[in-house]
Short mmCIF file of C-alpha atoms in Angstrom, two decimals:
data_model
loop_
_atom_site.label_atom_id
_atom_site.label_comp_id
_atom_site.label_asym_id
_atom_site.label_seq_id
_atom_site.Cartn_x
_atom_site.Cartn_y
_atom_site.Cartn_z
CA MET A 1 18.29 -8.56 19.20
CA HIS A 2 20.34 -9.55 16.15
CA ASN A 3 20.92 -7.13 13.29
CA GLY A 4 19.46 -9.45 10.70
CA LYS A 5 19.45 -13.03 9.48
CA LEU A 6 21.95 -13.95 6.78
CA LEU A 7 22.48 -16.94 4.52
CA VAL A 8 26.18 -17.51 3.74
CA VAL A 9 26.89 -19.78 0.75
CA GLU A 10 30.51 -20.93 0.30
CA ASP A 11 31.92 -24.31 -0.75
CA ASP A 12 35.32 -23.74 0.94
CA ALA A 13 34.79 -24.95 4.52
CA ALA A 14 37.56 -22.83 6.09
CA LEU A 15 36.41 -19.62 4.39
CA ARG A 16 32.76 -20.39 5.16
CA GLU A 17 33.59 -20.76 8.86
CA ALA A 18 35.53 -17.49 8.83
CA LEU A 19 32.63 -15.67 7.16
CA VAL A 20 30.13 -17.05 9.68
CA ASP A 21 32.33 -16.14 12.68
CA THR A 22 32.92 -12.59 11.39
CA LEU A 23 29.24 -11.90 10.80
CA GLU A 24 28.10 -13.47 14.08
CA LEU A 25 30.58 -11.29 15.97
CA ALA A 26 29.02 -8.30 14.18
CA GLY A 27 25.63 -9.20 15.67
CA TYR A 28 24.01 -11.13 12.81
CA GLU A 29 22.22 -14.47 12.95
CA VAL A 30 23.93 -16.63 10.31
CA VAL A 31 22.89 -19.81 8.51
CA ASP A 32 25.45 -21.40 6.19
CA ALA A 33 25.24 -23.61 3.10
CA ASP A 34 28.08 -25.39 1.29
CA CYS A 35 26.53 -25.25 -2.20
CA GLY A 36 23.84 -23.56 -4.27
CA GLU A 37 21.50 -26.53 -4.05
CA ALA A 38 21.58 -26.48 -0.23
CA ALA A 39 21.04 -22.72 -0.25
CA ILE A 40 17.87 -23.08 -2.35
CA VAL A 41 16.48 -25.61 0.13
CA LYS A 42 17.24 -23.33 3.10
CA LEU A 43 15.64 -20.35 1.33
CA SER A 44 12.44 -22.33 0.85
CA LYS A 45 12.24 -23.23 4.54
CA ASP A 46 13.31 -20.01 6.25
CA THR A 47 13.25 -16.22 5.88
CA PHE A 48 16.46 -14.24 5.43
CA ASP A 49 17.39 -10.59 5.24
CA MET A 50 20.39 -11.08 2.93
CA VAL A 51 22.34 -13.71 0.99
CA VAL A 52 26.16 -13.65 0.89
CA SER A 53 27.40 -16.06 -1.78
CA ASP A 54 30.57 -17.12 -3.53
CA VAL A 55 30.50 -17.18 -7.35
CA ASN A 56 32.52 -20.27 -8.25
CA MET A 57 30.90 -23.35 -6.75
CA PRO A 58 30.30 -26.85 -8.14
CA GLY A 59 26.75 -27.53 -9.31
CA ILE A 60 24.60 -24.43 -9.00
CA ASP A 61 27.05 -21.52 -8.97
CA GLY A 62 26.59 -18.01 -7.61
CA HIS A 63 25.11 -16.60 -10.81
CA GLN A 64 22.47 -19.32 -11.00
CA LEU A 65 21.67 -18.86 -7.32
CA LEU A 66 21.33 -15.11 -7.89
CA ASP A 67 18.92 -15.75 -10.76
CA HIS A 68 16.83 -17.99 -8.46
CA VAL A 69 16.75 -15.36 -5.69
CA VAL A 70 15.82 -12.51 -8.07
CA ASN A 71 12.88 -14.49 -9.45
CA LYS A 72 11.62 -16.14 -6.26
CA TYR A 73 12.56 -13.54 -3.61
CA PRO A 74 12.80 -10.22 -5.48
CA GLY A 75 13.23 -8.05 -2.37
CA LEU A 76 16.11 -10.09 -0.92
CA SER A 77 19.56 -8.44 -1.02
CA PHE A 78 22.33 -10.54 -2.59
CA LEU A 79 26.06 -9.85 -2.00
CA MET A 80 28.50 -11.59 -4.35
CA ILE A 81 32.00 -12.78 -3.37
CA THR A 82 34.37 -13.27 -6.29
CA ALA A 83 38.01 -13.85 -7.12
CA TYR A 84 40.07 -11.00 -8.61
CA GLY A 85 39.94 -12.38 -12.16
CA SER A 86 36.13 -12.47 -12.19
CA ILE A 87 35.36 -8.82 -11.48
CA SER A 88 33.67 -8.37 -14.85
CA ASP A 89 31.34 -11.26 -14.01
CA ALA A 90 30.57 -9.64 -10.67
CA VAL A 91 29.67 -6.38 -12.40
CA ASP A 92 27.34 -8.34 -14.69
CA ALA A 93 25.82 -9.90 -11.59
CA MET A 94 25.02 -6.44 -10.24
CA ARG A 95 23.19 -5.69 -13.46
CA GLN A 96 21.19 -8.87 -12.87
CA GLY A 97 20.21 -7.87 -9.35
CA ALA A 98 23.13 -8.28 -6.91
CA VAL A 99 23.51 -5.27 -4.60
CA ASP A 100 27.34 -5.35 -4.56
CA TYR A 101 30.39 -7.61 -4.70
CA LEU A 102 33.51 -8.35 -2.65
CA VAL A 103 36.84 -9.29 -4.26
CA LYS A 104 38.94 -11.95 -2.54
CA PRO A 105 40.97 -11.47 -0.40
CA PHE A 106 39.15 -8.85 1.68
CA GLU A 107 39.31 -7.51 5.21
CA PRO A 108 36.59 -8.65 7.64
CA GLU A 109 35.70 -4.99 8.27
CA LYS A 110 34.84 -4.56 4.58
CA LEU A 111 32.47 -7.53 4.69
CA VAL A 112 30.71 -6.19 7.79
CA GLU A 113 30.48 -2.73 6.23
CA LEU A 114 28.82 -3.96 3.04
CA VAL A 115 26.42 -6.28 4.85
CA GLY A 116 25.44 -3.43 7.17
CA LYS A 117 24.83 -1.19 4.16
CA TYR A 118 22.50 -3.54 2.32
CA CYS A 119 20.97 -5.86 4.90
CA SER A 120 17.22 -5.36 4.53
CA LYS A 121 16.05 -6.45 7.99
CA VAL A 122 12.89 -4.54 8.94
CA VAL A 123 12.83 -3.79 12.68
CA SER A 124 9.82 -1.49 12.53
CA VAL A 125 6.19 -2.50 12.60
CA SER A 126 5.12 0.87 11.32
CA PRO A 127 1.49 1.00 10.20
CA ASP A 128 2.85 2.47 6.96
CA GLU A 129 4.46 -0.84 6.03
CA PRO A 130 2.35 -2.63 3.40
CA ILE A 131 0.89 -6.12 3.62
CA MET A 132 2.99 -8.55 1.56
CA VAL A 133 1.69 -12.05 2.24
CA SER A 134 0.83 -13.26 -1.25
CA GLU A 135 3.55 -14.15 -3.73
CA LYS A 136 2.34 -11.49 -6.19
CA SER A 137 2.51 -8.78 -3.55
CA ARG A 138 6.02 -9.80 -2.54
CA GLN A 139 7.10 -9.64 -6.17
CA ALA A 140 5.59 -6.19 -6.72
CA PHE A 141 7.04 -4.69 -3.55
CA GLY A 142 10.34 -6.48 -4.16
CA LEU A 143 10.64 -4.73 -7.51
CA ALA A 144 9.60 -1.46 -5.89
CA LYS A 145 12.32 -1.78 -3.27
CA ARG A 146 14.97 -2.47 -5.88
CA VAL A 147 14.06 0.56 -7.98
CA ALA A 148 13.70 2.75 -4.87
CA VAL A 149 17.48 3.11 -4.48
CA THR A 150 17.71 4.62 -7.97
CA ASP A 151 16.26 7.84 -9.36
CA SER A 152 14.48 6.11 -12.24
CA THR A 153 10.99 7.19 -13.20
CA VAL A 154 8.41 4.53 -12.32
CA LEU A 155 5.02 3.78 -13.90
CA ILE A 156 2.71 1.79 -11.62
CA ALA A 157 -0.24 0.10 -13.33
CA GLY A 158 -3.25 -1.49 -11.67
CA GLU A 159 -7.00 -1.31 -11.15
CA SER A 160 -8.54 1.56 -9.19
CA GLY A 161 -8.22 1.04 -5.47
CA SER A 162 -5.64 -1.75 -5.78
CA GLY A 163 -2.91 0.10 -3.86
CA LYS A 164 -0.87 1.98 -6.48
CA GLU A 165 -0.26 4.94 -4.18
CA VAL A 166 0.82 2.56 -1.41
CA ILE A 167 3.58 1.27 -3.68
CA ALA A 168 4.55 4.85 -4.61
CA GLN A 169 4.88 5.80 -0.94
CA TYR A 170 6.83 2.59 -0.31
CA ILE A 171 9.31 3.53 -3.04
CA HIS A 172 9.73 7.01 -1.55
CA ARG A 173 10.27 5.67 2.00
CA HIS A 174 13.01 3.32 0.79
CA SER A 175 14.77 5.89 -1.39
CA GLN A 176 17.54 8.37 -0.66
CA ARG A 177 14.82 11.04 -0.83
CA ARG A 178 12.88 9.68 2.15
CA ASP A 179 13.55 12.80 4.24
CA LYS A 180 12.35 15.09 1.44
CA PRO A 181 8.75 15.87 0.40
CA PHE A 182 6.39 13.29 -1.06
CA VAL A 183 3.80 15.23 -3.07
CA ALA A 184 0.82 13.55 -4.76
CA ILE A 185 -1.55 15.00 -7.33
CA ASN A 186 -4.56 13.26 -8.86
CA CYS A 187 -4.57 14.28 -12.52
CA ALA A 188 -8.17 13.09 -12.92
CA ALA A 189 -9.54 15.15 -10.02
CA ILE A 190 -8.35 18.62 -11.10
CA PRO A 191 -10.12 20.52 -13.87
CA GLU A 192 -8.15 20.61 -17.11
CA THR A 193 -7.96 24.42 -17.02
CA MET A 194 -6.32 24.35 -13.58
CA LEU A 195 -4.04 21.34 -13.90
CA GLU A 196 -1.18 23.19 -15.65
CA ALA A 197 -1.00 25.90 -12.99
CA THR A 198 -1.32 23.29 -10.24
CA LEU A 199 1.59 21.29 -11.65
CA PHE A 200 3.93 24.05 -12.75
CA GLY A 201 2.86 26.98 -10.54
CA HIS A 202 1.85 30.46 -11.67
CA GLU A 203 2.85 34.08 -11.34
CA LYS A 204 0.64 36.89 -10.08
CA GLY A 205 -1.80 38.00 -12.78
CA ALA A 206 -1.19 34.95 -14.99
CA PHE A 207 -4.94 34.37 -15.19
CA THR A 208 -8.14 35.66 -13.63
CA GLY A 209 -8.02 35.00 -9.91
CA ALA A 210 -4.22 34.69 -9.71
CA HIS A 211 -3.84 37.41 -7.09
CA THR A 212 -0.49 36.09 -5.85
CA SER A 213 2.32 33.94 -7.20
CA ALA A 214 2.24 30.27 -6.19
CA PRO A 215 4.66 27.35 -6.62
CA GLY A 216 3.41 24.25 -8.41
CA LYS A 217 3.59 20.64 -7.32
CA PHE A 218 6.95 20.18 -9.04
CA GLU A 219 8.50 22.96 -6.97
CA GLN A 220 6.84 21.69 -3.80
CA ALA A 221 8.35 18.24 -4.42
CA ASN A 222 11.83 19.55 -5.24
CA GLY A 223 14.42 17.22 -3.76
CA GLY A 224 11.77 14.59 -3.14
CA THR A 225 9.18 12.56 -5.03
CA LEU A 226 6.19 13.67 -7.10
CA LEU A 227 3.35 11.20 -7.66
CA LEU A 228 1.29 11.85 -10.79
CA ASP A 229 -1.77 9.75 -9.99
CA GLU A 230 -3.91 8.58 -12.94
CA ILE A 231 -1.56 10.21 -15.46
CA SER A 232 -3.59 8.73 -18.34
CA GLU A 233 -6.38 11.25 -17.66
CA MET A 234 -4.15 14.23 -18.48
CA ALA A 235 -5.14 16.28 -21.55
CA ILE A 236 -3.00 15.61 -24.63
CA ASP A 237 -1.79 19.22 -25.00
CA LEU A 238 -0.55 19.29 -21.40
CA GLN A 239 1.29 16.01 -21.93
CA SER A 240 3.80 17.71 -24.26
CA LYS A 241 4.59 20.33 -21.60
CA LEU A 242 5.02 17.61 -18.99
CA LEU A 243 7.38 15.72 -21.30
CA ARG A 244 9.62 18.77 -21.60
CA VAL A 245 9.73 19.24 -17.82
CA LEU A 246 10.70 15.61 -17.33
CA GLN A 247 13.40 15.74 -20.00
CA GLU A 248 14.94 19.08 -18.99
CA GLN A 249 14.34 18.81 -15.23
CA GLU A 250 13.26 22.44 -15.19
CA VAL A 251 9.95 24.27 -15.09
CA GLU A 252 8.51 27.68 -15.92
CA ARG A 253 5.52 28.91 -13.98
CA VAL A 254 2.40 29.88 -15.93
CA GLY A 255 2.81 33.56 -16.80
CA GLY A 256 6.46 33.55 -15.80
CA ARG A 257 9.78 33.73 -17.64
CA LYS A 258 12.18 32.42 -15.02
CA VAL A 259 13.41 28.85 -15.44
CA ILE A 260 13.41 26.92 -12.17
CA LYS A 261 15.79 23.96 -11.94
CA LEU A 262 14.34 20.77 -10.50
CA ASP A 263 15.58 17.69 -8.70
CA VAL A 264 12.42 15.58 -8.57
CA ARG A 265 11.86 11.85 -8.79
CA VAL A 266 8.59 11.21 -10.68
CA ILE A 267 6.29 8.25 -10.12
CA ALA A 268 3.14 7.93 -12.24
CA THR A 269 0.15 5.61 -11.92
CA THR A 270 -2.54 4.47 -14.33
CA ASN A 271 -5.58 2.20 -14.27
CA ARG A 272 -5.83 2.18 -18.07
CA ASN A 273 -4.46 0.03 -20.89
CA MET A 274 -1.81 2.52 -22.00
CA HIS A 275 -1.16 0.82 -25.33
CA GLU A 276 -4.83 1.26 -26.24
CA PHE A 277 -4.72 4.91 -25.17
CA ILE A 278 -1.64 5.48 -27.34
CA SER A 279 -3.20 3.79 -30.38
CA GLU A 280 -6.34 5.93 -29.93
CA GLY A 281 -4.23 9.09 -29.82
CA ARG A 282 -5.20 9.86 -26.22
CA PHE A 283 -1.68 9.56 -24.81
CA ARG A 284 1.69 10.53 -26.24
CA GLU A 285 3.90 7.55 -26.99
CA ASP A 286 7.10 9.49 -26.22
CA LEU A 287 5.75 10.51 -22.81
CA TYR A 288 4.74 6.91 -22.10
CA TYR A 289 8.27 5.66 -22.71
CA ARG A 290 9.69 8.53 -20.66
CA LEU A 291 7.48 7.49 -17.73
CA ASN A 292 7.76 3.74 -18.22
CA VAL A 293 11.48 3.52 -17.43
CA PHE A 294 10.69 0.99 -14.72
CA PRO A 295 7.19 -0.55 -14.83
CA VAL A 296 5.56 -2.04 -11.72
CA ASN A 297 2.23 -3.85 -12.00
CA ILE A 298 0.00 -4.53 -9.02
CA VAL A 299 -2.66 -7.17 -9.51
CA PRO A 300 -6.22 -6.70 -8.15
CA LEU A 301 -7.08 -7.84 -4.65
CA ARG A 302 -9.05 -10.86 -5.93
CA GLU A 303 -5.75 -12.25 -7.24
CA ARG A 304 -4.03 -11.68 -3.88
CA VAL A 305 -6.31 -13.77 -1.69
CA ALA A 306 -3.60 -14.35 0.92
CA ASP A 307 -3.44 -10.58 1.51
CA ILE A 308 -7.15 -10.07 2.18
CA VAL A 309 -7.46 -11.14 5.82
CA PRO A 310 -4.18 -9.50 6.97
CA LEU A 311 -5.26 -6.31 5.18
CA ALA A 312 -8.68 -6.44 6.82
CA GLU A 313 -7.12 -6.97 10.27
CA LYS A 314 -4.82 -3.99 9.72
CA LEU A 315 -7.73 -1.81 8.61
CA PHE A 316 -9.89 -2.91 11.55
CA ALA A 317 -7.10 -1.94 13.95
CA LYS A 318 -6.67 1.42 12.20
CA HIS A 319 -10.34 2.41 12.20
CA ALA A 320 -11.13 0.95 15.62
CA GLY A 321 -8.50 3.32 16.99
CA LYS A 322 -10.08 6.26 15.19
CA MET A 323 -13.50 5.35 16.61
CA ASN A 324 -12.12 4.86 20.14
CA ARG A 325 -13.12 1.22 19.90
CA SER A 326 -11.33 -1.72 21.48
CA VAL A 327 -9.46 -4.09 19.21
CA VAL A 328 -11.74 -6.52 17.38
CA THR A 329 -11.04 -10.00 16.06
CA LEU A 330 -12.34 -11.69 12.94
CA SER A 331 -14.30 -14.90 13.29
CA ASP A 332 -13.60 -17.83 10.97
CA ASP A 333 -16.80 -17.24 9.01
CA ALA A 334 -15.84 -13.56 8.57
CA LYS A 335 -12.44 -14.56 7.21
CA SER A 336 -14.08 -17.02 4.81
CA ALA A 337 -16.52 -14.34 3.65
CA LEU A 338 -13.70 -11.87 3.05
CA GLU A 339 -11.66 -14.38 1.05
CA GLY A 340 -14.70 -15.55 -0.92
CA TYR A 341 -15.68 -12.10 -2.16
CA SER A 342 -14.39 -10.80 -5.51
CA TRP A 343 -13.63 -7.21 -4.35
CA PRO A 344 -14.39 -5.28 -7.55
CA GLY A 345 -13.46 -2.09 -5.67
CA ASN A 346 -10.21 -3.63 -4.39
CA VAL A 347 -8.63 -2.32 -1.16
CA ARG A 348 -10.73 0.84 -1.22
CA GLU A 349 -13.90 -1.27 -1.07
CA LEU A 350 -12.42 -3.43 1.69
CA GLU A 351 -11.79 -0.32 3.77
CA ASN A 352 -15.43 0.75 3.30
CA VAL A 353 -16.61 -2.69 4.46
CA VAL A 354 -14.38 -2.47 7.54
CA GLN A 355 -15.73 0.92 8.56
CA ARG A 356 -19.33 -0.21 8.05
CA ALA A 357 -18.77 -3.34 10.12
CA LEU A 358 -17.33 -1.32 13.01
CA ILE A 359 -20.47 0.85 13.00
CA LEU A 360 -22.85 -2.11 12.96
CA GLN A 361 -21.32 -4.56 15.42
CA VAL A 362 -21.05 -3.98 19.16
CA GLY A 363 -18.87 -6.81 20.46
CA ASP A 364 -15.21 -7.70 20.21
CA THR A 365 -15.71 -10.22 17.40
CA VAL A 366 -16.64 -9.44 13.81
CA TYR A 367 -18.83 -12.06 12.14
CA ALA A 368 -19.69 -12.56 8.48
CA ALA A 369 -23.09 -10.92 8.94
CA ASP A 370 -21.38 -7.74 10.21
CA LEU A 371 -19.50 -7.39 6.93
CA CYS A 372 -22.61 -7.10 4.75
CA ILE A 373 -20.99 -8.81 1.79
CA GLU A 374 -21.82 -11.90 -0.20
CA PRO A 375 -19.28 -13.86 -2.28
CA THR A 376 -21.18 -13.18 -5.50
CA ALA A 377 -22.85 -9.84 -4.85
CA LEU A 378 -21.66 -6.25 -4.78
CA ALA A 379 -21.71 -4.64 -1.35
CA ASP A 380 -23.02 -1.53 -3.07
CA ASN A 381 -26.41 -3.27 -3.29
CA VAL A 382 -26.75 -2.92 0.48
CA CYS A 383 -28.82 0.13 1.41
CA LEU A 384 -28.75 0.97 5.10
CA ASP A 385 -31.61 3.45 4.80
CA SER A 386 -34.11 1.35 2.85
CA LEU A 387 -37.15 -0.64 3.85
CA VAL A 388 -37.77 0.78 7.34
CA PRO A 389 -40.68 -0.96 9.12
CA GLU A 390 -44.07 0.73 8.98
CA LYS A 391 -45.21 -0.46 12.39
CA ASP A 392 -43.14 -1.16 15.47
CA THR A 393 -43.15 -0.18 19.10
CA SER A 394 -40.03 -1.73 20.65
CA LEU A 395 -36.69 -3.25 19.83
CA ALA A 396 -37.90 -6.50 21.32
CA SER A 397 -40.21 -6.91 18.34
CA VAL A 398 -37.56 -5.57 15.98
CA GLU A 399 -35.28 -8.47 16.92
CA ALA A 400 -37.75 -10.73 15.11
CA LEU A 401 -36.62 -9.11 11.86
CA ALA A 402 -33.22 -10.83 11.99
CA PRO A 403 -34.36 -13.56 9.56
CA SER A 404 -34.96 -10.80 6.99
CA VAL A 405 -31.44 -11.47 5.74
CA ILE A 406 -32.70 -14.76 4.38
CA SER A 407 -35.59 -13.11 2.59
CA GLY A 408 -33.33 -10.51 1.03
CA ARG A 409 -34.29 -7.58 3.26
CA LEU A 410 -30.68 -7.04 4.29
CA GLY A 411 -31.09 -3.27 4.52
CA ASP A 412 -33.66 -3.60 7.33
CA ASP A 413 -31.51 -5.94 9.35
CA LEU A 414 -28.46 -3.73 9.15
CA GLN A 415 -30.39 -0.68 10.25
CA MET A 416 -31.96 -2.54 13.16
CA LYS A 417 -28.53 -3.74 14.30
CA GLU A 418 -27.33 -0.16 14.30
CA PHE A 419 -30.40 0.90 16.33
CA GLU A 420 -29.81 -1.93 18.82
CA MET A 421 -26.19 -0.84 19.27
CA ILE A 422 -27.22 2.77 19.96
CA ILE A 423 -29.81 1.67 22.55
CA ALA A 424 -27.27 -0.63 24.24
CA VAL A 425 -24.71 2.17 24.55
CA LEU A 426 -27.33 4.64 25.81
CA ARG A 427 -28.37 2.14 28.48
CA GLU A 428 -24.74 1.69 29.50
CA CYS A 429 -24.31 5.48 29.70
CA ARG A 430 -27.60 5.81 31.64
CA GLY A 431 -29.15 7.96 28.92
CA ARG A 432 -26.33 10.54 28.79
CA LYS A 433 -26.25 11.33 25.10
CA ASN A 434 -22.91 13.17 24.95
CA LYS A 435 -21.11 10.29 26.63
CA ALA A 436 -22.92 7.77 24.42
CA ALA A 437 -21.94 9.71 21.28
CA GLU A 438 -18.31 9.73 22.41
CA GLN A 439 -18.38 5.98 23.02
CA LEU A 440 -20.01 5.38 19.64
CA GLY A 441 -17.37 7.49 17.91
CA ILE A 442 -19.91 9.94 16.45
CA SER A 443 -20.82 13.56 17.16
CA PRO A 444 -23.74 14.41 19.49
CA ARG A 445 -25.47 15.99 16.50
CA THR A 446 -25.22 12.73 14.53
CA LEU A 447 -26.58 10.82 17.52
CA ARG A 448 -29.57 13.17 17.77
CA TYR A 449 -30.24 12.63 14.06
CA LYS A 450 -30.15 8.86 14.47
CA LEU A 451 -32.43 8.97 17.51
CA ALA A 452 -34.93 11.03 15.52
CA LYS A 453 -34.73 8.47 12.75
CA MET A 454 -35.41 5.68 15.25
CA ARG A 455 -38.49 7.50 16.54
CA ASP A 456 -39.70 7.95 12.97
CA SER A 457 -39.38 4.18 12.57
CA GLY A 458 -41.78 3.66 15.48
CA ILE A 459 -39.24 2.91 18.22
CA ASP A 460 -39.95 4.36 21.67
CA VAL A 461 -36.34 5.35 22.42
CA GLU A 462 -36.92 6.58 25.99
CA ARG A 463 -38.78 3.39 26.92
CA GLU A 464 -36.05 1.20 25.45
CA ILE A 465 -33.35 3.02 27.39
CA GLU A 466 -35.24 2.37 30.64
CA ILE A 467 -35.48 -1.39 29.94
CA ALA A 468 -32.62 -3.13 31.76
#
C-alpha cells in the first residue's frame, strides 16, 4: 500500500524527475505535470492527497495553481517549492492556503519529511468519517480541515439537523487536541438558571441543591474542545460572562473566588440569522465577532443531493447493526425517493426514516414503500397507529389492504406490514417469543405489547403462527 497519491508540478524536466524518484522511493504514488495547465487537467480527472508545485512556471504559475486548488479542492494540501529570492512570496502563499514551502536547493530528506507531515491520505474507513460526496460538502469539510490545525474559534451555521456537530467533531479529530476531551453542551436544552453553573462549574453551597463542588464544561474540556451548540439561544446576561471567559481564557466557578486557567478551543453552532439577532438586541455583537473568527456554513441536505444516498446507506448499516439485522441494500426506486424528497428535517429526519424502514421491512432490500416518504409531503404526516381496521380475522385478508397506499390510508398499510413481519419471525422461531423478540431487535415486553395490539385489531395471532 502506498502512503498517498501526489501530484508533482515542475517545468524543469531534470528536477521533476528527481522529485518523482525521491517520493516514489519514499512509498508514494506520484503523477507529474510540466505546467500549471496540465496540473489542472490532471486534478479534474483524478484524486490526489497532496500537490507539490514549483512557483515560477510559464503560463499558470504556482500562485495561480494554488488559488485554483484552494477554491476547487479546499481540503487538498499544497506544498510550494521556491527559489531563495522568493521566500516572501512563499510566505504569502501560506497565507493564501499553502501548508508549507521548500527553498531550493533542498535535501531529499527534507522533501520527504514535509510531504509526510502534511499528506492528507485517509487510510481509515472509520464510521466517524463524514460523507463528502457533493461539492458543497467537500468545501465545508475542506475549510473545517484547514482551520482544525489552528486554535481559532469557529462558528458553524446551518439549519437544525444539517450536521453542524458532525463538522465540530471533524475539526476536533483533525486538530492537535484530538487526544483530549471533546465536550458538547446544548445551550437551548438547559434551563437558563442552570446554564451558568453547567458552563462554569459551582462551589458547594453556591445555590440551593449545590451539596458538592462541581467542575463546569469549560474545566471538563480543558486541553481539548468545547462545543457550544445553538449558542444563539443563550440569555443576553450570560453572554457577557461567556465573552470574558473567552477573552481571558480563565473561569471562576459560581460561588467561588479562585480563578482557573483554561486551554480550551471553542466551537459554536447556530441555526439562526445572527445579524438579525444582533439587530434585535438578542445577541451581543462583540461576542459574535469573538466567536466568528472562522465561519463555516453547512447547507441543508436538500442542497446536497449527492450526499443523500451515501448518507442513507451509512445510516442503514449503522442501525442494522444495532438491530442485529443483516446488511440491507437500497433499490433504485428507494434511491430515487430519497433524492426526490426535500428533507425539511435534514440528516436528523433521514435517520428517523432509516430506523422506521428497518422496522417495517423484512427482506434484504429496501424499497420506496418501506421509506414512507413522498417527494412533496412531510414524513411526519405518517401515523403508524392510526386507522386500524374494525373487522379482520387473518393476515390473509389484511394483505388486501396494500392498495390503501393509493387511497391515502398509508398509516394502515405501514402497521399491517409491521404485523406481517412479526408473524413471519414468530413462524420462523416456531412461536418462541423471546427468540423472536431478539431477532426483531426489540424487547420481549415490546413484543408482547405489539401482539396485544394485533389481537385488538382482530388478528388471531396464534392461528397465524400455525399457518405455514
